[in-house]
Amino acid sequence: GAVVSQHPSWVICKSGTSVKIECRSLDFQATTMFWYRQFPKQSLMLMATSNEGSKATYEQGVEKDKFLINHASLTLSTLTVTSAHPEDSSFYICSAQNNEQFFGPGTRLTVL
Amino acid sequence: AQSVTQLGSHVSVSEGALVLLRCNYSSSVPPYLFWYVQYPNQGLQLLLKYTSAATLVKGINGFEAEFKKSETSFHLTKPSAHMRDAAEYFCAVSYSSGTYKYIFGTGTRLKVLA
């Protein structure tokens, strides 16, 4: 139980385009999901807390207009990287809260 | 503010040797503590967690960790390393704030030598 999936697992896009990443809790409902960013050989940095039915809470320094988060249902949160640039290339990991956090397998974004 | 410190960004051990990965936290309230393992290009897998029950916590794959309040530590150990243990290990702390946000340490890359 407590499985979290992410789609896609990897994506390559051109600079200036937008990319949407989905995070789903497969066997439980999650009112709260989290989005993290991980640069190579570094730790996970929390980007935002996604709350079902309300606006996401962004960490300091994270641009909310660039990283759009939507948590429209209890099993799905999406992160859209708008007008992506090469510096947005990273490994994005989501987690869903069910007493503790359960992590997705991550999405590798490469912006050319 | 809460923080987590992992001493040693890289640790190398011989196969069969003891594994010790260090984690110290700073907290004014009793925290929840976690150890995760990450293999390349994968998400995080929970090894074990401390949630104010027993101070010695046993996890998967033969790992265990001991919560020592006096030392504000939660070091991860395994008596005998296997090649498959080579990975990145993260210590994390959380506290009750309604959303249980996690703070991660910087990670320790474990290398197991044949």
CSV table of C-alpha atoms in Angstrom, one decimal:
chain,number,residue,atom,x,y,z
A,1,GLY,CA,0.0,0.0,0.0
A,2,ALA,CA,0.8,3.7,0.0
A,3,VAL,CA,2.1,3.9,-3.6
A,4,VAL,CA,2.8,7.2,-5.3
A,5,SER,CA,3.4,7.4,-9.0
A,6,GLN,CA,4.7,10.2,-11.2
A,7,HIS,CA,4.3,10.8,-14.9
A,8,PRO,CA,6.3,11.2,-17.0
A,9,SER,CA,9.4,9.6,-15.6
A,10,TRP,CA,11.5,11.7,-17.8
A,11,VAL,CA,10.9,14.5,-20.3
A,12,ILE,CA,13.0,16.6,-22.6
A,13,CYS,CA,11.6,19.9,-23.8
A,14,LYS,CA,12.7,23.0,-25.7
A,15,SER,CA,13.4,26.2,-23.9
A,16,GLY,CA,10.3,28.4,-23.6
A,17,THR,CA,7.8,25.6,-23.5
A,18,SER,CA,5.8,24.4,-20.5
A,19,VAL,CA,5.9,20.9,-19.0
A,20,LYS,CA,3.4,19.3,-16.7
A,21,ILE,CA,4.3,16.6,-14.2
A,22,GLU,CA,1.6,14.5,-12.5
A,23,CYS,CA,1.8,13.0,-9.1
A,24,ARG,CA,-0.8,10.4,-8.1
A,25,SER,CA,-1.5,8.5,-4.9
A,26,LEU,CA,-2.6,5.2,-6.2
A,27,ASP,CA,-4.2,3.5,-3.1
A,28,PHE,CA,-4.9,6.3,-0.7
A,29,GLN,CA,-6.3,9.8,-0.6
A,30,ALA,CA,-3.9,12.6,0.1
A,31,THR,CA,-5.1,16.1,1.1
A,32,THR,CA,-1.5,17.2,1.2
A,33,MET,CA,1.2,16.5,-1.4
A,34,PHE,CA,4.7,18.0,-1.6
A,35,TRP,CA,6.9,18.9,-4.5
A,36,TYR,CA,10.7,18.7,-4.2
A,37,ARG,CA,13.5,19.5,-6.5
A,38,GLN,CA,16.8,17.7,-6.5
A,39,PHE,CA,19.9,18.9,-8.3
A,40,PRO,CA,22.7,16.3,-9.2
A,41,LYS,CA,24.4,15.0,-6.1
A,42,GLN,CA,22.4,17.2,-3.9
A,43,SER,CA,19.6,16.8,-1.4
A,44,LEU,CA,15.9,17.3,-1.8
A,45,MET,CA,14.7,20.9,-1.6
A,46,LEU,CA,11.1,21.4,-0.8
A,47,MET,CA,9.5,23.6,-3.4
A,48,ALA,CA,5.9,23.7,-2.3
A,49,THR,CA,3.1,22.1,-0.3
A,50,SER,CA,0.1,21.2,-2.4
A,51,ASN,CA,-3.3,21.2,-0.6
A,52,GLU,CA,-6.3,19.7,-2.2
A,53,GLY,CA,-8.9,22.3,-3.1
A,54,SER,CA,-6.8,25.3,-2.1
A,55,LYS,CA,-3.7,27.2,-3.2
A,56,ALA,CA,-0.3,25.7,-2.8
A,57,THR,CA,2.1,27.1,-0.2
A,58,TYR,CA,5.5,27.9,-1.8
A,59,GLU,CA,8.8,27.9,0.0
A,60,GLN,CA,10.9,31.0,0.0
A,61,GLY,CA,12.6,31.7,-3.2
A,62,VAL,CA,10.3,29.5,-5.4
A,63,GLU,CA,8.5,31.4,-8.1
A,64,LYS,CA,4.8,30.5,-7.9
A,65,ASP,CA,4.1,31.9,-11.3
A,66,LYS,CA,6.8,29.7,-12.8
A,67,PHE,CA,6.0,26.5,-10.9
A,68,LEU,CA,2.2,26.2,-11.1
A,69,ILE,CA,0.7,23.6,-8.8
A,70,ASN,CA,-2.8,22.2,-9.0
A,71,HIS,CA,-4.2,19.8,-6.5
A,72,ALA,CA,-7.7,19.2,-8.0
A,73,SER,CA,-8.4,15.9,-6.4
A,74,LEU,CA,-7.4,13.8,-3.4
A,75,THR,CA,-5.3,11.6,-5.6
A,76,LEU,CA,-3.7,14.0,-8.1
A,77,SER,CA,-1.4,16.9,-7.9
A,78,THR,CA,0.3,18.5,-10.9
A,79,LEU,CA,3.4,20.7,-11.2
A,80,THR,CA,3.7,22.7,-14.4
A,81,VAL,CA,7.0,24.3,-15.2
A,82,THR,CA,6.1,27.3,-17.3
A,83,SER,CA,8.4,28.8,-19.9
A,84,ALA,CA,11.1,26.3,-19.0
A,85,HIS,CA,14.8,27.2,-19.3
A,86,PRO,CA,17.9,25.1,-19.1
A,87,GLU,CA,18.4,26.1,-15.4
A,88,ASP,CA,15.1,24.4,-14.6
A,89,SER,CA,16.6,21.0,-15.6
A,90,SER,CA,16.4,18.9,-12.5
A,91,PHE,CA,15.0,15.8,-10.9
A,92,TYR,CA,11.5,16.6,-9.5
A,93,ILE,CA,10.1,14.4,-6.8
A,94,CYS,CA,6.6,14.5,-5.3
A,95,SER,CA,5.3,12.9,-2.1
A,96,ALA,CA,1.9,12.3,-0.7
A,97,GLN,CA,1.1,12.5,2.9
A,98,ASN,CA,-0.7,9.6,4.7
A,99,ASN,CA,0.4,10.0,8.3
A,100,GLU,CA,3.9,10.1,6.8
A,101,GLN,CA,5.2,11.1,3.4
A,102,PHE,CA,5.3,8.5,0.6
A,103,PHE,CA,7.5,9.5,-2.3
A,104,GLY,CA,7.1,9.1,-6.0
A,105,PRO,CA,9.8,7.7,-8.3
A,106,GLY,CA,10.7,11.2,-9.6
A,107,THR,CA,10.7,12.9,-13.0
A,108,ARG,CA,13.9,13.9,-14.8
A,109,LEU,CA,13.4,17.2,-16.7
A,110,THR,CA,15.9,18.3,-19.3
A,111,VAL,CA,15.4,21.6,-20.9
A,112,LEU,CA,17.4,22.2,-24.1
B,1,ALA,CA,14.7,26.5,13.1
B,2,GLN,CA,15.0,22.8,12.6
B,3,SER,CA,18.0,21.4,10.7
B,4,VAL,CA,19.6,18.1,9.9
B,5,THR,CA,23.3,17.5,9.6
B,6,GLN,CA,24.8,14.5,7.9
B,7,LEU,CA,28.5,14.2,8.6
B,8,GLY,CA,30.4,12.8,5.7
B,9,SER,CA,29.1,13.3,2.2
B,10,HIS,CA,30.9,10.1,1.1
B,11,VAL,CA,31.5,7.0,3.1
B,12,SER,CA,33.4,3.9,1.9
B,13,VAL,CA,33.3,0.6,3.6
B,14,SER,CA,34.5,-2.9,2.6
B,15,GLU,CA,31.9,-5.6,1.9
B,16,GLY,CA,31.1,-7.2,5.2
B,17,ALA,CA,32.2,-4.3,7.3
B,18,LEU,CA,30.1,-2.2,9.6
B,19,VAL,CA,28.2,0.7,8.1
B,20,LEU,CA,27.8,3.8,10.1
B,21,LEU,CA,26.1,6.9,8.7
B,22,ARG,CA,25.8,9.9,10.9
B,23,CYS,CA,22.8,12.2,11.4
B,24,ASN,CA,22.3,14.9,13.9
B,25,TYR,CA,19.3,17.1,14.3
B,26,SER,CA,18.5,20.4,16.0
B,27,SER,CA,15.1,20.7,17.4
B,28,SER,CA,13.5,22.2,20.4
B,29,VAL,CA,10.7,19.7,20.4
B,30,PRO,CA,10.9,15.9,20.0
B,31,PRO,CA,11.1,15.3,16.2
B,32,TYR,CA,10.1,12.5,14.0
B,33,LEU,CA,13.2,11.1,12.2
B,34,PHE,CA,13.6,9.2,9.0
B,35,TRP,CA,16.2,7.5,7.0
B,36,TYR,CA,15.7,7.1,3.2
B,37,VAL,CA,17.8,5.4,0.6
B,38,GLN,CA,17.9,6.6,-3.0
B,39,TYR,CA,19.3,4.6,-5.9
B,40,PRO,CA,20.3,6.5,-9.1
B,41,ASN,CA,17.5,8.1,-11.0
B,42,GLN,CA,14.9,6.8,-8.5
B,43,GLY,CA,12.8,8.1,-5.8
B,44,LEU,CA,13.2,7.7,-2.1
B,45,GLN,CA,12.6,4.4,-0.2
B,46,LEU,CA,12.0,4.5,3.5
B,47,LEU,CA,14.5,2.5,5.5
B,48,LEU,CA,13.2,3.2,9.0
B,49,LYS,CA,11.6,5.9,11.1
B,50,TYR,CA,11.5,7.0,14.7
B,51,THR,CA,8.2,8.3,16.0
B,52,SER,CA,8.8,8.5,19.8
B,53,ALA,CA,8.3,4.8,20.5
B,54,ALA,CA,11.4,2.6,20.9
B,55,THR,CA,14.7,4.4,20.7
B,56,LEU,CA,16.3,1.6,18.7
B,57,VAL,CA,14.5,1.3,15.4
B,58,LYS,CA,15.0,-1.6,13.1
B,59,GLY,CA,14.3,-1.1,9.4
B,60,ILE,CA,14.5,-3.0,6.1
B,61,ASN,CA,17.6,-4.6,4.6
B,62,GLY,CA,19.2,-5.1,8.0
B,63,PHE,CA,19.5,-1.4,8.8
B,64,GLU,CA,18.8,0.1,12.2
B,65,ALA,CA,19.1,3.4,13.9
B,66,GLU,CA,19.2,4.6,17.5
B,67,PHE,CA,17.6,7.8,18.7
B,68,LYS,CA,19.8,9.5,21.3
B,69,LYS,CA,18.1,12.6,22.7
B,70,SER,CA,21.1,13.6,24.7
B,71,GLU,CA,23.3,13.6,21.6
B,72,THR,CA,20.5,14.8,19.3
B,73,SER,CA,21.6,12.0,17.0
B,74,PHE,CA,19.9,9.3,14.9
B,75,HIS,CA,22.8,7.4,13.3
B,76,LEU,CA,22.2,4.6,10.8
B,77,THR,CA,24.0,1.3,11.1
B,78,LYS,CA,24.3,-2.0,9.5
B,79,PRO,CA,26.5,-4.8,10.9
B,80,SER,CA,27.7,-6.1,7.5
B,81,ALA,CA,27.7,-4.2,4.3
B,82,HIS,CA,26.6,-5.7,1.0
B,83,MET,CA,27.4,-4.4,-2.5
B,84,ARG,CA,23.7,-3.7,-3.0
B,85,ASP,CA,23.8,-1.2,-0.2
B,86,ALA,CA,25.8,1.3,-2.3
B,87,ALA,CA,23.4,4.2,-2.7
B,88,GLU,CA,22.7,7.7,-1.4
B,89,TYR,CA,21.2,7.9,2.1
B,90,PHE,CA,19.2,10.8,3.4
B,91,CYS,CA,18.3,11.6,7.0
B,92,ALA,CA,15.1,13.7,7.4
B,93,VAL,CA,13.3,15.3,10.3
B,94,SER,CA,9.7,16.4,10.6
B,95,TYR,CA,7.6,18.0,13.3
B,96,SER,CA,4.0,18.5,13.8
B,97,SER,CA,2.9,21.6,12.0
B,98,GLY,CA,-0.2,20.3,10.4
B,99,THR,CA,1.5,19.4,7.2
B,100,TYR,CA,4.4,17.4,8.5
B,101,LYS,CA,7.0,19.1,6.4
B,102,TYR,CA,10.3,17.2,6.1
B,103,ILE,CA,13.7,18.7,6.3
B,104,PHE,CA,16.4,16.6,4.6
B,105,GLY,CA,20.0,16.3,5.3
B,106,THR,CA,22.5,16.8,2.5
B,107,GLY,CA,22.9,13.1,2.0
B,108,THR,CA,25.7,10.5,2.3
B,109,ARG,CA,26.9,8.5,-0.6
B,110,LEU,CA,27.8,5.0,0.5
B,111,LYS,CA,30.4,3.1,-1.5
B,112,VAL,CA,30.9,-0.6,-0.8
B,113,LEU,CA,34.3,-2.0,-1.8
B,114,ALA,CA,34.7,-5.6,-2.9
